[in-house]
Short mmCIF file of C-alpha atoms (C1' of nucleotides) in Angstrom, two decimals:
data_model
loop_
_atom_site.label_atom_id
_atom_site.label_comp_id
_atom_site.label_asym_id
_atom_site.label_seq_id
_atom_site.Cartn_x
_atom_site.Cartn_y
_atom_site.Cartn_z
CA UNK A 1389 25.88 10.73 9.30
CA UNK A 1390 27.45 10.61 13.03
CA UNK A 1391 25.42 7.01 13.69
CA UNK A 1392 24.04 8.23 17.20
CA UNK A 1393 24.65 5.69 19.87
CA UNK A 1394 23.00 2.64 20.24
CA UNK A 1395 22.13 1.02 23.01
CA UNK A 1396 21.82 -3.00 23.06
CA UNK A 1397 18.70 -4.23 24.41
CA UNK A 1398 16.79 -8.25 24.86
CA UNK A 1399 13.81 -6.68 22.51
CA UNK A 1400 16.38 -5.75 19.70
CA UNK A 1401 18.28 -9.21 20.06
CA UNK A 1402 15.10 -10.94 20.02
CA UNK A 1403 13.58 -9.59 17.19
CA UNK A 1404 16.62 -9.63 15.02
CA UNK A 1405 16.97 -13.61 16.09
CA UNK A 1406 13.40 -13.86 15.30
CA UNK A 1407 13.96 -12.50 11.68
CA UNK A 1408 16.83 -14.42 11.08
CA UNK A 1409 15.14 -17.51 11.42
CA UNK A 1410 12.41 -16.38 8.96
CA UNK A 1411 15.00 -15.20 6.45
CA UNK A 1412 13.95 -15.23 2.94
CA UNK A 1413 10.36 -15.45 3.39
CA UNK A 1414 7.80 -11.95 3.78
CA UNK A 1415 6.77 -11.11 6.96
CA UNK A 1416 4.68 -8.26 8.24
CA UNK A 1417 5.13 -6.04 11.09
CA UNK A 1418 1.77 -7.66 12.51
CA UNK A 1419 3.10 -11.25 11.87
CA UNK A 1420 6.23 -10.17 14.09
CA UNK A 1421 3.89 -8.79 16.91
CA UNK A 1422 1.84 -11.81 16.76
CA UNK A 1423 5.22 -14.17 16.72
CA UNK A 1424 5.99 -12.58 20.09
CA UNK A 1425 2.94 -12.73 22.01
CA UNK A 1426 1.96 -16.29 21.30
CA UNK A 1427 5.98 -17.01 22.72
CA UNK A 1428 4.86 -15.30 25.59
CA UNK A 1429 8.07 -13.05 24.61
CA UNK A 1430 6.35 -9.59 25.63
CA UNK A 1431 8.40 -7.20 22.60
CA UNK A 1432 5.50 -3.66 22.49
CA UNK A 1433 4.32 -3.26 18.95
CA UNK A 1434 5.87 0.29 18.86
CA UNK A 1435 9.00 -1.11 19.97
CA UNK A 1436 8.64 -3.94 17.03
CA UNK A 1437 7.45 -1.22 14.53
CA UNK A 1438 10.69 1.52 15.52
CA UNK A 1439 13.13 -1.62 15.92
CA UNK A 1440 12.24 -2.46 12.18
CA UNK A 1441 11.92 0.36 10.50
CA UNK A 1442 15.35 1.24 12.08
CA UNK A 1443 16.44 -2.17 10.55
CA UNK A 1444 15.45 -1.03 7.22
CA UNK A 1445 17.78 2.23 7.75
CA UNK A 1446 20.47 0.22 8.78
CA UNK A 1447 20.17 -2.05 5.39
CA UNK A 1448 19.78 -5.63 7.76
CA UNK A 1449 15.97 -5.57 6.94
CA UNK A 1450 14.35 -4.76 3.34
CA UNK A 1451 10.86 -3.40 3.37
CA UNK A 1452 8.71 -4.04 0.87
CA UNK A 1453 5.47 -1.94 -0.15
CA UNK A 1454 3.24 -4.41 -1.80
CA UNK A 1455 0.20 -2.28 -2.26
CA UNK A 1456 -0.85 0.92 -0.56
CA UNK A 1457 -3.50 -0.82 1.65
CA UNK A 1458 -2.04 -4.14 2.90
CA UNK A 1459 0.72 -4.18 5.63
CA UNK A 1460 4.21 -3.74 4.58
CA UNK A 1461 6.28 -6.78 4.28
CA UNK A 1462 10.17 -7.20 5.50
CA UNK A 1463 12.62 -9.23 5.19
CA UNK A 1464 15.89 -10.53 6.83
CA UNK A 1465 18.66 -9.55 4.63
CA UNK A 1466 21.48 -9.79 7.40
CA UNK A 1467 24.50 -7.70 8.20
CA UNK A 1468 27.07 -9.18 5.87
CA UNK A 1469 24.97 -8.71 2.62
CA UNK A 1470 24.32 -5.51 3.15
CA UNK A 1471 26.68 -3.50 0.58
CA UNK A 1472 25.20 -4.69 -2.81
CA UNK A 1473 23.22 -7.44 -1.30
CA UNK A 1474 21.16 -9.02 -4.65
CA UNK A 1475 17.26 -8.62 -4.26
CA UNK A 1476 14.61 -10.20 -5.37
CA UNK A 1477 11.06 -8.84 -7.11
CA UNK A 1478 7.95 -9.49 -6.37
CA UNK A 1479 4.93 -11.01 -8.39
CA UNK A 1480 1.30 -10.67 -6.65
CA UNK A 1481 -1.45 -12.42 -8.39
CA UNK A 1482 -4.59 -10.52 -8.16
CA UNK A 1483 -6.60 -13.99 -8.43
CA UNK A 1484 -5.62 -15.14 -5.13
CA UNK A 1485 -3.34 -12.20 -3.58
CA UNK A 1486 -0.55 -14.99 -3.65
CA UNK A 1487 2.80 -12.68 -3.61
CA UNK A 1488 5.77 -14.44 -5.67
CA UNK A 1489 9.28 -13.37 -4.75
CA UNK A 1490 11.72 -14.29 -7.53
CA UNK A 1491 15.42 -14.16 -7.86
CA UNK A 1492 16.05 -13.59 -11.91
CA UNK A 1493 18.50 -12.92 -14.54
CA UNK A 1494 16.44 -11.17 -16.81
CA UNK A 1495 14.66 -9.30 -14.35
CA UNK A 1496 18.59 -7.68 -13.74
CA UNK A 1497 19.02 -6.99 -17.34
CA UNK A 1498 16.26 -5.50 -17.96
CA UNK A 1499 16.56 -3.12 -15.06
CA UNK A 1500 19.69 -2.65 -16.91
CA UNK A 1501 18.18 -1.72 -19.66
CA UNK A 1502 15.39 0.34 -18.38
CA UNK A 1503 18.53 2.18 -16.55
CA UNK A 1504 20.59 2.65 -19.88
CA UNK A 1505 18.32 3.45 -22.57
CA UNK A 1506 15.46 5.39 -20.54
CA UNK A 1507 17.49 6.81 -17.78
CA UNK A 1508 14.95 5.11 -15.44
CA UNK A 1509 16.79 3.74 -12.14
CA UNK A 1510 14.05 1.49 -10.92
CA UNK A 1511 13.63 0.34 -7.39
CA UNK A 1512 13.08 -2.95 -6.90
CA UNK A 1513 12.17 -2.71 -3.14
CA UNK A 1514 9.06 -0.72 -4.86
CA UNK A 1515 8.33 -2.46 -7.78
CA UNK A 1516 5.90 -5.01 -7.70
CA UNK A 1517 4.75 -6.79 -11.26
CA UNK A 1518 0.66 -7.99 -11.01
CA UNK A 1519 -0.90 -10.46 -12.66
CA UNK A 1520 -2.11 -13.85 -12.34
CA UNK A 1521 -0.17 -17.01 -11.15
CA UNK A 1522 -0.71 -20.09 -13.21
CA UNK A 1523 -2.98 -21.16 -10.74
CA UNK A 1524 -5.30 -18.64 -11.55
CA UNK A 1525 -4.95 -18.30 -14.75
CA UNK A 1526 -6.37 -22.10 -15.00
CA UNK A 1527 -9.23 -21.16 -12.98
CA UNK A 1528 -9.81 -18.03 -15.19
CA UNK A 1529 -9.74 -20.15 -18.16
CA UNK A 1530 -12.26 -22.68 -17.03
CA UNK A 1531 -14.63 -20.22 -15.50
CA UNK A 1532 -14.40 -18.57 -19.05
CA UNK A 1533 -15.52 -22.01 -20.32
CA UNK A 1534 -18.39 -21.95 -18.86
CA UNK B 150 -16.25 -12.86 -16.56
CA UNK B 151 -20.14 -12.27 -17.23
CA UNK B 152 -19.55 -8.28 -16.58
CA UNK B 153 -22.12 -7.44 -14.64
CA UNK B 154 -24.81 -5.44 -15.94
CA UNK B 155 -23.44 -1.50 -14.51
CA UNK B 156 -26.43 1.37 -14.34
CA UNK B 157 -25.10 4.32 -15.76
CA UNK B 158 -25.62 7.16 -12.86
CA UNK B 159 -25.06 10.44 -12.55
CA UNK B 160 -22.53 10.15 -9.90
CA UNK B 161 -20.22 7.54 -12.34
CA UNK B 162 -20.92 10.52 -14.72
CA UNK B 163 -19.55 13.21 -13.05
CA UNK B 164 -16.43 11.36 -11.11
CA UNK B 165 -14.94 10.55 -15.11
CA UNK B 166 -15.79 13.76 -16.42
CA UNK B 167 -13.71 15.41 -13.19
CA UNK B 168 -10.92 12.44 -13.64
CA UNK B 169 -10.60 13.58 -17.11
CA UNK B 170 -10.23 17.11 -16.73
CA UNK B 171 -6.77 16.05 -14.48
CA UNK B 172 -5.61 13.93 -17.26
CA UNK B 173 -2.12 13.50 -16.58
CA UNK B 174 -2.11 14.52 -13.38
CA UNK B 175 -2.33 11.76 -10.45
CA UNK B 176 -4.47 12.82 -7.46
CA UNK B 177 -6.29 10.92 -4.31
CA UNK B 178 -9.10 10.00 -3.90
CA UNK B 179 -9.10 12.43 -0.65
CA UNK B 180 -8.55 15.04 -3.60
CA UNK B 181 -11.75 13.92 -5.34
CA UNK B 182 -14.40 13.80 -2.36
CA UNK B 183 -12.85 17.76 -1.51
CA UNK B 184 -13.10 18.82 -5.31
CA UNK B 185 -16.67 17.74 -5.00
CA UNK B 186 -17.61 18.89 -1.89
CA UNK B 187 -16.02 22.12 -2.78
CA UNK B 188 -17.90 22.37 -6.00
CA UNK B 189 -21.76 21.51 -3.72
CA UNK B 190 -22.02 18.73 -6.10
CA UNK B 191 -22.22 16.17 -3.31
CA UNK B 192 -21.02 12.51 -4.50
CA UNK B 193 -20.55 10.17 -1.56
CA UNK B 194 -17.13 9.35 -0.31
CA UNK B 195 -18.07 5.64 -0.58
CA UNK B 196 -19.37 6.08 -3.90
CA UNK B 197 -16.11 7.27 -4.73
CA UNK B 198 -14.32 5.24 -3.32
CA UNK B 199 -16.09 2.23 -4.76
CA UNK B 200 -16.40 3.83 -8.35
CA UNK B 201 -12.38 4.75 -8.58
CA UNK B 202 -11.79 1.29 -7.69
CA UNK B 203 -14.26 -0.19 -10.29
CA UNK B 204 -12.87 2.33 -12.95
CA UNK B 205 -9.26 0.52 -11.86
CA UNK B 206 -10.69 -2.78 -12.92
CA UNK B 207 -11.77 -1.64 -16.31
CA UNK B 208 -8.26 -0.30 -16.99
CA UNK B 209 -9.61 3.51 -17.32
CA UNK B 210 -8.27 4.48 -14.33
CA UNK B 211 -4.66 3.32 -13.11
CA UNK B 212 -3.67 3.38 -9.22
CA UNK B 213 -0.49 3.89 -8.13
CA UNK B 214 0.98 3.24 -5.02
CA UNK B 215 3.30 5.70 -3.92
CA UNK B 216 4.45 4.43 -0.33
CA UNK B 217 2.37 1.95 2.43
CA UNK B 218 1.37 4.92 3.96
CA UNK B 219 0.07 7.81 2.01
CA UNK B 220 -2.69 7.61 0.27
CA UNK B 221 -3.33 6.16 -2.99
CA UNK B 222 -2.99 8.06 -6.02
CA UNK B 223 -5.25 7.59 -9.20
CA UNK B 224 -4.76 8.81 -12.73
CA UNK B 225 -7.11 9.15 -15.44
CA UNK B 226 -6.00 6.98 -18.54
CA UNK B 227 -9.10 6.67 -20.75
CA UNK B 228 -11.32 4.22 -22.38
CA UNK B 229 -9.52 3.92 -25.79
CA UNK B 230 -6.15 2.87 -25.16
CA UNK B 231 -7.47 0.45 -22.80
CA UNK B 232 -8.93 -2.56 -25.64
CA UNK B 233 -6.26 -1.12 -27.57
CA UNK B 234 -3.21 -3.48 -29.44
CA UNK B 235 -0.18 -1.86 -28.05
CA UNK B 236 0.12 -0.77 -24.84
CA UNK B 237 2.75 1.10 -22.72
CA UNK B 238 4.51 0.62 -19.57
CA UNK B 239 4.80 3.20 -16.88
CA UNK B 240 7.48 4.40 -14.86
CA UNK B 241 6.68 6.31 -12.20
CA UNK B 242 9.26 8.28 -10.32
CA UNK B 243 9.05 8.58 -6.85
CA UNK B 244 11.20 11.87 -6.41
CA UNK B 245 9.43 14.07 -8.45
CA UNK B 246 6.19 12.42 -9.44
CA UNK B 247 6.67 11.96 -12.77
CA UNK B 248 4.88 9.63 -15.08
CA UNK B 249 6.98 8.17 -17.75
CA UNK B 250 5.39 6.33 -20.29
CA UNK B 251 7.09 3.72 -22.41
CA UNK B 252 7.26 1.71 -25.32
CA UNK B 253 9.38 -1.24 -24.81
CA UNK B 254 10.52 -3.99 -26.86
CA UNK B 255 12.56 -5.88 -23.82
CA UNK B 256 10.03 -5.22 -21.37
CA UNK B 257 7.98 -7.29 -24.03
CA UNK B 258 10.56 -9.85 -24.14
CA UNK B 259 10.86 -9.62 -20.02
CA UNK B 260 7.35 -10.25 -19.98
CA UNK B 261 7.81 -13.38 -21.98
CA UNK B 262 9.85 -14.90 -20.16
CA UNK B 263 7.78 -14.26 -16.93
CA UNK B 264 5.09 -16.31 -18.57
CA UNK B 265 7.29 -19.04 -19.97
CA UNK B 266 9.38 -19.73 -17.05
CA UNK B 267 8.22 -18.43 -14.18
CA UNK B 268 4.41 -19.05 -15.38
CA UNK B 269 2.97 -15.50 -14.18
CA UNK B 270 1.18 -13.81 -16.72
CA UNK B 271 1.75 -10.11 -16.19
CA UNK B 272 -0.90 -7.34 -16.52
CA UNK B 273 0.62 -4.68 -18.19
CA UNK B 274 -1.66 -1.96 -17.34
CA UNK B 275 -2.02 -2.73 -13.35
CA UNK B 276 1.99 -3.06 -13.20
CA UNK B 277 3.90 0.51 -12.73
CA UNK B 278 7.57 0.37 -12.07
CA UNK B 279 8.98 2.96 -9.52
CA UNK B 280 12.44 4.59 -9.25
CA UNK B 281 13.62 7.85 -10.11
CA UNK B 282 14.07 9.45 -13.09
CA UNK B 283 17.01 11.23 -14.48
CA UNK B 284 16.44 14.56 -13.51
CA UNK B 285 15.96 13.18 -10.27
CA UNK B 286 19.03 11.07 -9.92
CA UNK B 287 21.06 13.74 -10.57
CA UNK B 288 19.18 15.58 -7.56
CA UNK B 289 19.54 12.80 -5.50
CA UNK B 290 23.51 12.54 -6.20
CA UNK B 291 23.67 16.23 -5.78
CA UNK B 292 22.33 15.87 -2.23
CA UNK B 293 24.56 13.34 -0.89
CA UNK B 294 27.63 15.50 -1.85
CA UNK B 295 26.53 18.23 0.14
"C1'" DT C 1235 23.86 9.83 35.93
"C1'" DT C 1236 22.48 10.51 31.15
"C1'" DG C 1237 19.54 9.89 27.65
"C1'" DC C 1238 18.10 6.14 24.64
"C1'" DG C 1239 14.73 2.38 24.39
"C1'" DT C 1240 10.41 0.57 25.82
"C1'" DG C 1241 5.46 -0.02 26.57
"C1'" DC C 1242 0.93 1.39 26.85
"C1'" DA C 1243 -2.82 3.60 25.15
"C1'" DA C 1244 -4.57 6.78 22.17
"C1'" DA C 1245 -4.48 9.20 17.98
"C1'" DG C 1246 -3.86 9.43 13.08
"C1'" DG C 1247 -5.36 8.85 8.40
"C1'" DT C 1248 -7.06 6.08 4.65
"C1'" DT C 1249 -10.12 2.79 3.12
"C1'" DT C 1250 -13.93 -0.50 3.77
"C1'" DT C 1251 -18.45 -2.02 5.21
"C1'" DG C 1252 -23.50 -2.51 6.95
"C1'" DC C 1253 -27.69 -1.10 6.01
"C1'" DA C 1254 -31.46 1.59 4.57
"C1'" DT C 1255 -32.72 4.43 0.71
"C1'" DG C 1256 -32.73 6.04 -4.04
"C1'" DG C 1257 -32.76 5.48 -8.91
"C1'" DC C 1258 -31.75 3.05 -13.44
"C1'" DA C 1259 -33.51 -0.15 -16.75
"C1'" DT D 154 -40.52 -4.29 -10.40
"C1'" DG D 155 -35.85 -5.96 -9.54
"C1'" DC D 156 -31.39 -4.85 -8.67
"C1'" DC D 157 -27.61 -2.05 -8.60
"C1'" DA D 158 -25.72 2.24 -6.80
"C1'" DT D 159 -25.58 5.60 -3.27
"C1'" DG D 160 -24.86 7.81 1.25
"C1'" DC D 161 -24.11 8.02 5.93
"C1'" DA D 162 -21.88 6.70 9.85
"C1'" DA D 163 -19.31 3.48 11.95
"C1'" DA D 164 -15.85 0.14 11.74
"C1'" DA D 165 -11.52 -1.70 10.34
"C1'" DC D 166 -6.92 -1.34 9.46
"C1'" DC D 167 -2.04 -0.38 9.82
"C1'" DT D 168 1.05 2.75 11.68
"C1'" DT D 169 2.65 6.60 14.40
"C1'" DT D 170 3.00 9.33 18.58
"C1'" DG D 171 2.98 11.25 23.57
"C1'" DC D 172 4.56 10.39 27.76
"C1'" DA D 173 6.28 8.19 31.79
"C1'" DC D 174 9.27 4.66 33.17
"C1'" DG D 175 13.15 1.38 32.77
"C1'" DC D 176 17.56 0.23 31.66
"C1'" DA D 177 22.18 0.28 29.10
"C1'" DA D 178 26.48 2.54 29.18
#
DNA sequence: TTGCGTGCAAAGGTTTTGCATGGCA
DNA sequence: TGCCATGCAAAACCTTTGCACGCAA
C-alpha cells in the first residue's frame, strides 16, 4: 500500500503523547475524550476516534474488543515494537467486570499448539478468556455458604 | 446461587424451540425478533433480548462476539452437554464464521495453570477463542500476494 | 494552492430500561 | 394472590458520518 500522505498536526501529537504516558494500561476511546476535555486540551471526539483507529492500522496502538457491548479498549504499543511486538491476553471476571491483562509463557505455547495441531491461528487482540478472579471466586464461595 | 424460581412461558418456549432449529448456525438476536415477526408470532424484542441473555447464563445458549461493533451473535448449544463431565472449547474463526469445536488436553493443562498461578478460574463454556482457521489462512495469504 | 485533518452535530445501530400489564404457579 | 415475565416506547450507549472550515505542506 502507497501510505497516502500524512499531514502532522497538535491533535495527533497530543494524543499520541497522551497514550504514551498511559502505556501498558487499557484505555477507551471515551477515557481519551474525557482526558482531553478536563485538560482543557480541546482534541473533537471524531478526531480522537479516526486518530486511533488510524493508530491501530499503523500497528502503534492495539485495540482490543472485550465484549460486543462495552467500549473498545487500546493500548500504547509504540513505534519501535511494532514488527513482532509480544502481546498480552486478557482475563475479564464476570463477578466484578475486572479485566486482567497478562503477559504468559504458557499462554504462547499453547497458541502454539492450538496453531500446530488444530491449524487454528488464534488472535490474541480478540481473544478474551472469562471467568472469575480470585476475588470473586471467594465471594462466590461464601455466598454459597450461606 | 438460590436460582430463582423461572415461570415457564410461552414466549421462553418458542425462542428455544426456534434457537434449536438453527443448531449450529450462529445468528443475532436482530435475526430472532425478524424470524418472529415474520412468522406473526409476536415475542417482544425485550423479551428476547432478556431471554437470550438468561439462556447465556445457563450455558444453553453461547454468545459470541464477533467485533465491538456488529451485533452479537448467539448459538444454540443445548441443555445436555451443559451439566455434562467433559466439555469442549470453541474456536471461532473470524474469516469465515466457522465454529470449531475442540477437545483439548493442553488447553486443560493451560487452564490449570491459569488457576494455579495467575488465580483466575476460567469458564470454559463463556470463553471462545477467535482467529482464523486453515482454510482461511490460506485465503488470507492468498490475498496479500495479489 | 491543494487536499488532508478537524470539529460539530446528527445519525446510526444495537442493546438496555422504566413502567404498566399479563400470566404462571 | 404474589411475583415473574412481557411489551412498548424511550433512553442509553458507543461509534460513524456529512459537511464546512482550518491548516500543513
Amino acid at each position: 500500500m502507497p501510505a497516502s500522505v500524512q499531514y502532522k498536526t497538535r491533535q495527533k501529537d497530543e494524543l499520541i503523547r497522551y497514550l504514551s504516558t498511559v502505556q501498558g494500561k487499557h484505555i477507551t476511546a471515551g477515557d481519551v475524550v474525557k482526558h482531553f476535555r478536563e485538560q482543557g486540551e480541546q482534541i473533537g471526539q471524531s478526531t480522537i476516534y479516526r486518530q486511533l483507529e488510524r493508530l491501530v492500522d499503523e500497528g502503534i496502538v492495539s485495540k482490543y474488543t472485550i465484549d460486543a457491548n462495552s467500549p473498545a479498549c487500546f493500548e500504547y504499543i509504540g513505534a519501535e515494537s511494532h514488527q513482532g511486538a509480544e502481546h498480552c491476553y486478557h482475563c475479564k471476571c464476570e463477578g466484578c467486570g475486572k479485566l486482567i491483562h497478562l503477559h504468559c509463557e504458557e499462554m504462547e505455547e499453547f497458541r502454539e499448539h492450538l496453531k500446530k495441531e488444530h491449524g487454528f491461528r488464534m488472535d490474541p487482540f480478540r481473544t478474551v478468556f472469562y471467568g472469575l478472579c480470585e476475588d470473586c471466586q471467594r465471594k462466590g464461595n461464601e455466598a454459597q455458604n450461606k
